[in-house]
mmCIF file of N, CA and C in Angstrom:
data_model
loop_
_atom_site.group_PDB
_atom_site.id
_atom_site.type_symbol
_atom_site.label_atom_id
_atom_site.label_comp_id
_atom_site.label_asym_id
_atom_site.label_seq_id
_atom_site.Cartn_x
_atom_site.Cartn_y
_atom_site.Cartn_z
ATOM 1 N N UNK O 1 18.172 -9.739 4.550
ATOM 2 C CA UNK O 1 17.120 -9.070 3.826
ATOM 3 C C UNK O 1 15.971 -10.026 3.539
ATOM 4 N N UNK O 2 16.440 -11.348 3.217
ATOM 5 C CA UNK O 2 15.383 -11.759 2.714
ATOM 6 C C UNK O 2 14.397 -12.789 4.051
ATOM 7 N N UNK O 3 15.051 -12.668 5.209
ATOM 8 C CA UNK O 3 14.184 -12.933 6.274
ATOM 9 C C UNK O 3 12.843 -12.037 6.582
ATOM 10 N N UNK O 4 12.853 -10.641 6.327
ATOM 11 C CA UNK O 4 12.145 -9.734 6.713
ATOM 12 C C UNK O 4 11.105 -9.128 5.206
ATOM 13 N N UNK O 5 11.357 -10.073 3.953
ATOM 14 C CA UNK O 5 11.203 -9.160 2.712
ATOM 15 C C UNK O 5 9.822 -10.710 2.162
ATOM 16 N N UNK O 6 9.394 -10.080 1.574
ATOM 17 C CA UNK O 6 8.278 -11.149 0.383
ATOM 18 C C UNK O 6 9.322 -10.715 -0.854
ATOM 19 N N UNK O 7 9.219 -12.480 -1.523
ATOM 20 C CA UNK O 7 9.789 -12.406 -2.588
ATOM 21 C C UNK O 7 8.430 -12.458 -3.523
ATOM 22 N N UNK O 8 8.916 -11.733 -5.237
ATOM 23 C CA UNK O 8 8.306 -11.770 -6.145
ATOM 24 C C UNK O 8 9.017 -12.449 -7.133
ATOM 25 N N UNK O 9 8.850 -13.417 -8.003
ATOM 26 C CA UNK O 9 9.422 -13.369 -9.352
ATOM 27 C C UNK O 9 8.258 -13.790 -10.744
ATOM 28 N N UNK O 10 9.174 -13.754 -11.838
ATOM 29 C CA UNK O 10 8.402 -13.680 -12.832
ATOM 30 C C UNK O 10 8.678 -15.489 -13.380
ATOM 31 N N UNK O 11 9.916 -15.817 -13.254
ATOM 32 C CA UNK O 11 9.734 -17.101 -13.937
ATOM 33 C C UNK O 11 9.964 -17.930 -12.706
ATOM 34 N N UNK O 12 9.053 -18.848 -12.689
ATOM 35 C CA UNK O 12 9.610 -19.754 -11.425
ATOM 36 C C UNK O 12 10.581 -20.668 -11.907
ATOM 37 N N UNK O 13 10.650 -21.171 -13.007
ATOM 38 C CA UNK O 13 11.718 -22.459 -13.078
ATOM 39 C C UNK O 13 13.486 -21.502 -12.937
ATOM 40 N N UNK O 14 13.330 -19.981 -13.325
ATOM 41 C CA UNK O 14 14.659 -20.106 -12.941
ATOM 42 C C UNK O 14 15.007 -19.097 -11.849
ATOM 43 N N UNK O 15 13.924 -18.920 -11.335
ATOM 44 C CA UNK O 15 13.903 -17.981 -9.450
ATOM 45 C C UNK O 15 15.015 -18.473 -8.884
ATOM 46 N N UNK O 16 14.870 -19.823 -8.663
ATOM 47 C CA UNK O 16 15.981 -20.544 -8.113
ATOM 48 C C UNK O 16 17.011 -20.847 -8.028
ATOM 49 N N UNK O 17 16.919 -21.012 -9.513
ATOM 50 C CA UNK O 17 18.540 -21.298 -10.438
ATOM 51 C C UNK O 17 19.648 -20.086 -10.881
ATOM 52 N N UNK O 18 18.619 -19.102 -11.146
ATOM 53 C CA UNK O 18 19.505 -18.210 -11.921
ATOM 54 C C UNK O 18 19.371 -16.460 -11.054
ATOM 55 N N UNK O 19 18.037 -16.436 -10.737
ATOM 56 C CA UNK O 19 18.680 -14.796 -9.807
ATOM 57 C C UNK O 19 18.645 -14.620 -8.346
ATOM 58 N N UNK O 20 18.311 -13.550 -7.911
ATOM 59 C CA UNK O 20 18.705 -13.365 -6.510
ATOM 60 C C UNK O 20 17.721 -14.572 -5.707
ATOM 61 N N UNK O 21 17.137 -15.053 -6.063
ATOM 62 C CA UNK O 21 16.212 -15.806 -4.751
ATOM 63 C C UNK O 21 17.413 -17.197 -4.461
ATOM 64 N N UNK O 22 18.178 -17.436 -5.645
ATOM 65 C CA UNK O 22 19.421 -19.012 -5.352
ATOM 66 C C UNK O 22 19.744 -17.995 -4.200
ATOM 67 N N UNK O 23 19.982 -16.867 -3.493
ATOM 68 C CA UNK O 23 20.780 -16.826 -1.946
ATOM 69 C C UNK O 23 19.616 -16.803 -1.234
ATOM 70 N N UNK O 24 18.146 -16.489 -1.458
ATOM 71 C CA UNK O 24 17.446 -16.859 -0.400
ATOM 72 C C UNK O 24 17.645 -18.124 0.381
ATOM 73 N N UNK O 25 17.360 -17.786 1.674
ATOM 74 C CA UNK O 25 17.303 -19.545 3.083
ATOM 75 C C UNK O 25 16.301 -20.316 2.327
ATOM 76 N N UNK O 26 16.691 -21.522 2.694
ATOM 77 C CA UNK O 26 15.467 -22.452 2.042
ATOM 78 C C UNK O 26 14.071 -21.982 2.624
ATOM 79 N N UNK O 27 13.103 -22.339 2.089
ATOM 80 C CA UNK O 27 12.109 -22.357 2.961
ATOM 81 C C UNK O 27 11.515 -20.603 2.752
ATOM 82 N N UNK O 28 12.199 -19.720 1.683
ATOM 83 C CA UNK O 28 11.297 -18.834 1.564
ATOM 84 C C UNK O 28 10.197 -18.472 0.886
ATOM 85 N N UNK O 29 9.346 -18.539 0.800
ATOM 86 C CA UNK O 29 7.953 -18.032 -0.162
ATOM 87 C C UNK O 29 8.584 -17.249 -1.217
ATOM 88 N N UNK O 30 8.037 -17.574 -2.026
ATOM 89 C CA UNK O 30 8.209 -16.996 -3.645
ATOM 90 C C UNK O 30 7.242 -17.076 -4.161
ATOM 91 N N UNK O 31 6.455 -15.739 -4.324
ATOM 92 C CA UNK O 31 5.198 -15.314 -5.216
ATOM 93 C C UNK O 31 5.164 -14.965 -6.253
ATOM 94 N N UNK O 32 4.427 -15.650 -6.910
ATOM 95 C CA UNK O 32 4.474 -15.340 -8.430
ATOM 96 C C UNK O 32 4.214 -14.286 -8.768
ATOM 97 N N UNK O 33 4.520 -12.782 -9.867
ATOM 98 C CA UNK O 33 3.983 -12.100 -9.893
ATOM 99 C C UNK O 33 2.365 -12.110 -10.446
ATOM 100 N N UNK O 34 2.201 -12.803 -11.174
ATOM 101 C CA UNK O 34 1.281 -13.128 -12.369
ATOM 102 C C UNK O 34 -0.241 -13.505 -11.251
ATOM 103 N N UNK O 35 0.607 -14.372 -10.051
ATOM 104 C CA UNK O 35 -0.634 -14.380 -9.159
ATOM 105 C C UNK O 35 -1.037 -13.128 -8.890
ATOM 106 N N UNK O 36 -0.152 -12.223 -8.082
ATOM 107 C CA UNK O 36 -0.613 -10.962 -7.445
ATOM 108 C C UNK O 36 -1.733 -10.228 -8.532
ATOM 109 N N UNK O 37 -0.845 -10.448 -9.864
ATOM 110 C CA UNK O 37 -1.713 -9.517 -10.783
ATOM 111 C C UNK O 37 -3.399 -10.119 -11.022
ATOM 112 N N UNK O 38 -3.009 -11.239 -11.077
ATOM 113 C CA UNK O 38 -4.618 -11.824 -11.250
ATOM 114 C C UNK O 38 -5.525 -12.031 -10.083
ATOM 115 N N UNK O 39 -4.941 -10.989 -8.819
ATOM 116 C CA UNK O 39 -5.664 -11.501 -7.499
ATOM 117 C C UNK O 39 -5.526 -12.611 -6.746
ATOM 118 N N UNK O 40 -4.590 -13.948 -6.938
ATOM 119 C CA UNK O 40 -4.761 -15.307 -6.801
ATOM 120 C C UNK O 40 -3.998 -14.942 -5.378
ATOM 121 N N UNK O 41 -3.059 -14.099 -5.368
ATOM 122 C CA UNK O 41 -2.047 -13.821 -3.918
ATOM 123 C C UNK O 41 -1.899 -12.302 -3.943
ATOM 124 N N UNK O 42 -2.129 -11.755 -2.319
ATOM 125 C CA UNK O 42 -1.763 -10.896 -1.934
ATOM 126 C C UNK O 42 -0.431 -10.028 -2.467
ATOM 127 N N UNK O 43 -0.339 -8.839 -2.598
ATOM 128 C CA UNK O 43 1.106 -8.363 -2.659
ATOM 129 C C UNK O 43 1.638 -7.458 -1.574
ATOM 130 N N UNK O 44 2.037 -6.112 -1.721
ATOM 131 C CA UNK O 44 2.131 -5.262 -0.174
ATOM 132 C C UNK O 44 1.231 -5.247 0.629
ATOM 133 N N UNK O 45 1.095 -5.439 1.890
ATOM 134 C CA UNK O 45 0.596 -5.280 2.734
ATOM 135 C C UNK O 45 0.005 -3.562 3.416
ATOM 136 N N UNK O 46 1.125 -2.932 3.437
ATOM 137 C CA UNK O 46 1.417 -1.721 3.911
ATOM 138 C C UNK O 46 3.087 -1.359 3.444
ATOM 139 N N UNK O 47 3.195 0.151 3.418
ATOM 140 C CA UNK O 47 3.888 0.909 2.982
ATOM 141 C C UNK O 47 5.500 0.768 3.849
ATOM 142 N N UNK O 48 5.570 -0.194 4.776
ATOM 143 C CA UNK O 48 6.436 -1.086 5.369
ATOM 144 C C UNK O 48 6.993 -2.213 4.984
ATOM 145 N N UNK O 49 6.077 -2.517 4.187
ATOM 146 C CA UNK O 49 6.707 -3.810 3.690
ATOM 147 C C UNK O 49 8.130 -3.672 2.470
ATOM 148 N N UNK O 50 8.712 -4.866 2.656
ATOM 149 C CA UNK O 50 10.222 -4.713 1.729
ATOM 150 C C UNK O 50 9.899 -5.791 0.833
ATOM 151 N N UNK O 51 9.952 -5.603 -0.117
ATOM 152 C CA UNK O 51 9.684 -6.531 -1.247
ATOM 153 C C UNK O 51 11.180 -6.405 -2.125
ATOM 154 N N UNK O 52 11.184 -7.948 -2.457
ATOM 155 C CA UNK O 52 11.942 -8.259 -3.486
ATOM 156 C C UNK O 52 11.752 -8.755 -4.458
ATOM 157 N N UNK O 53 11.596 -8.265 -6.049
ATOM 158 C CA UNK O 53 10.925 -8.790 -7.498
ATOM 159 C C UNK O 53 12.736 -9.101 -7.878
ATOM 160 N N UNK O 54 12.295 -10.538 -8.052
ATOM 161 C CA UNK O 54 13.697 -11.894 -8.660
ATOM 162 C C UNK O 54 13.120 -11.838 -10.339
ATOM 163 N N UNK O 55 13.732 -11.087 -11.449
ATOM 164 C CA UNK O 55 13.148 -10.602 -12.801
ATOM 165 C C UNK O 55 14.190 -11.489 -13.186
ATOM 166 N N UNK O 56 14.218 -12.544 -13.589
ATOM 167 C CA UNK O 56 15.209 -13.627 -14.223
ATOM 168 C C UNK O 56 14.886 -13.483 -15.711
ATOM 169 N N UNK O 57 13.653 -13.204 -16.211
ATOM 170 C CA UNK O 57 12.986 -13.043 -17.554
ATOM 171 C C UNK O 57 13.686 -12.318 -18.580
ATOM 172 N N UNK O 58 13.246 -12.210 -19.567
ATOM 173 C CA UNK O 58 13.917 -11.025 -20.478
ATOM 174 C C UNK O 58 14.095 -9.441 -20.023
ATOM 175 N N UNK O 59 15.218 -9.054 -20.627
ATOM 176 C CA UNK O 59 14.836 -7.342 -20.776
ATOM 177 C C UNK O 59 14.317 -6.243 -20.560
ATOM 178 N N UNK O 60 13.373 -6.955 -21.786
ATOM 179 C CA UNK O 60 12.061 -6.127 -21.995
ATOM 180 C C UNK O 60 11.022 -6.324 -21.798
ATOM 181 N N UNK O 61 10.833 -7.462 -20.356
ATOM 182 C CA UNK O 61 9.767 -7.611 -19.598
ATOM 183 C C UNK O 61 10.192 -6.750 -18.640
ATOM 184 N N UNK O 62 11.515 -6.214 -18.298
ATOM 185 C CA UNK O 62 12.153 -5.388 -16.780
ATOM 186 C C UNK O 62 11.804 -4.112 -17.195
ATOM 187 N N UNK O 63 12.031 -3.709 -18.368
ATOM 188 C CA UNK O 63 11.951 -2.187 -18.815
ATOM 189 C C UNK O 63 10.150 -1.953 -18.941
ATOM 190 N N UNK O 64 9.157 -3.070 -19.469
ATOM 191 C CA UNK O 64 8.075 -2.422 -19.262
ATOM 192 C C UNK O 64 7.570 -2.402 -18.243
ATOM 193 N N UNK O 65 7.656 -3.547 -17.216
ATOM 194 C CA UNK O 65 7.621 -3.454 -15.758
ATOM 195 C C UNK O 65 7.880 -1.902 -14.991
ATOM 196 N N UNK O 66 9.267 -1.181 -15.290
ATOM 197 C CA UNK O 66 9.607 -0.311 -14.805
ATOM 198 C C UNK O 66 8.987 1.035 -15.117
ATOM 199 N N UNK O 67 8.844 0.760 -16.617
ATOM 200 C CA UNK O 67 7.833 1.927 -17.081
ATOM 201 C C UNK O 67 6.516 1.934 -16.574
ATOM 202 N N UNK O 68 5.832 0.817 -16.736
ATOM 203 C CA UNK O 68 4.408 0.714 -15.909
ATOM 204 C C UNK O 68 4.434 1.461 -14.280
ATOM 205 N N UNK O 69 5.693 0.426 -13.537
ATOM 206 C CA UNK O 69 5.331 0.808 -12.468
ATOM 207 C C UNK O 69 5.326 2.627 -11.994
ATOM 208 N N UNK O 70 6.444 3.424 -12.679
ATOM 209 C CA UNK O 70 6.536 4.515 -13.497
ATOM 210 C C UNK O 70 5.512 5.455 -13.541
ATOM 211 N N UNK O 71 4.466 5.055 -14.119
ATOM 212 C CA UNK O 71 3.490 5.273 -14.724
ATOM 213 C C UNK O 71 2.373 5.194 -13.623
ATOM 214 N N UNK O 72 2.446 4.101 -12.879
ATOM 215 C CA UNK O 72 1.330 3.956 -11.707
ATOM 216 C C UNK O 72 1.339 4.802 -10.700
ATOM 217 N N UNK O 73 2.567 5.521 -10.661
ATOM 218 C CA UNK O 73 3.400 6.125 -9.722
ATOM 219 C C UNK O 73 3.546 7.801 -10.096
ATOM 220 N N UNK O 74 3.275 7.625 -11.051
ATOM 221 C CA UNK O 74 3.095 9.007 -11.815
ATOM 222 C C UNK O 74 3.767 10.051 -11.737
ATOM 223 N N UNK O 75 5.001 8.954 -12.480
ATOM 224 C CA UNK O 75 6.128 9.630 -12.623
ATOM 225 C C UNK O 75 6.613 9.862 -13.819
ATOM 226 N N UNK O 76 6.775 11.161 -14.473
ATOM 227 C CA UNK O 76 7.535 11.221 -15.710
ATOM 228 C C UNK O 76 9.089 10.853 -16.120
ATOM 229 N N UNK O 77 9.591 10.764 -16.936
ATOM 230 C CA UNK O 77 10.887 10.734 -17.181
ATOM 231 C C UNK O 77 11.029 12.080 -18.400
#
């Protein structure tokens, strides 16, 4: 998966250490989200692309994340 996927995460010091990117191959790109959001790096390309967000952070950075994205998506619950 993660040959063919862009990674995202939120904390870099523990991308590595603590969630899914420690099984990424060495040598994979890991984008910050915080860049994408501020424009600094690209995010999807096209509606093909497989993305993986590594959320090592709190909680309730995952739950507003999910609601936002939710929301962008315009989707009710």
């Amino acid at each position: 998966m993660f040959a063919r996927a862009r990674v995202f995460w939120d904390l870099p010091e523990q991308a590595r250490r603590m969630g899914e990117s420690r099984h990424a191959p060495q040598g994979t790109v890991l984008t910050a989200l915080g860049a994408v959001l501020t424009g600094r790096s690209p995010g999807r390309d096209g509606d093909g692309d497989i993305t993986v967000f590594d959320s090592s952070g709190f909680g309730l950075q995952d739950l507003c994340l999910g609601l936002a994205l939710l929301k962008k998506m315009d989707i009710t619950l």
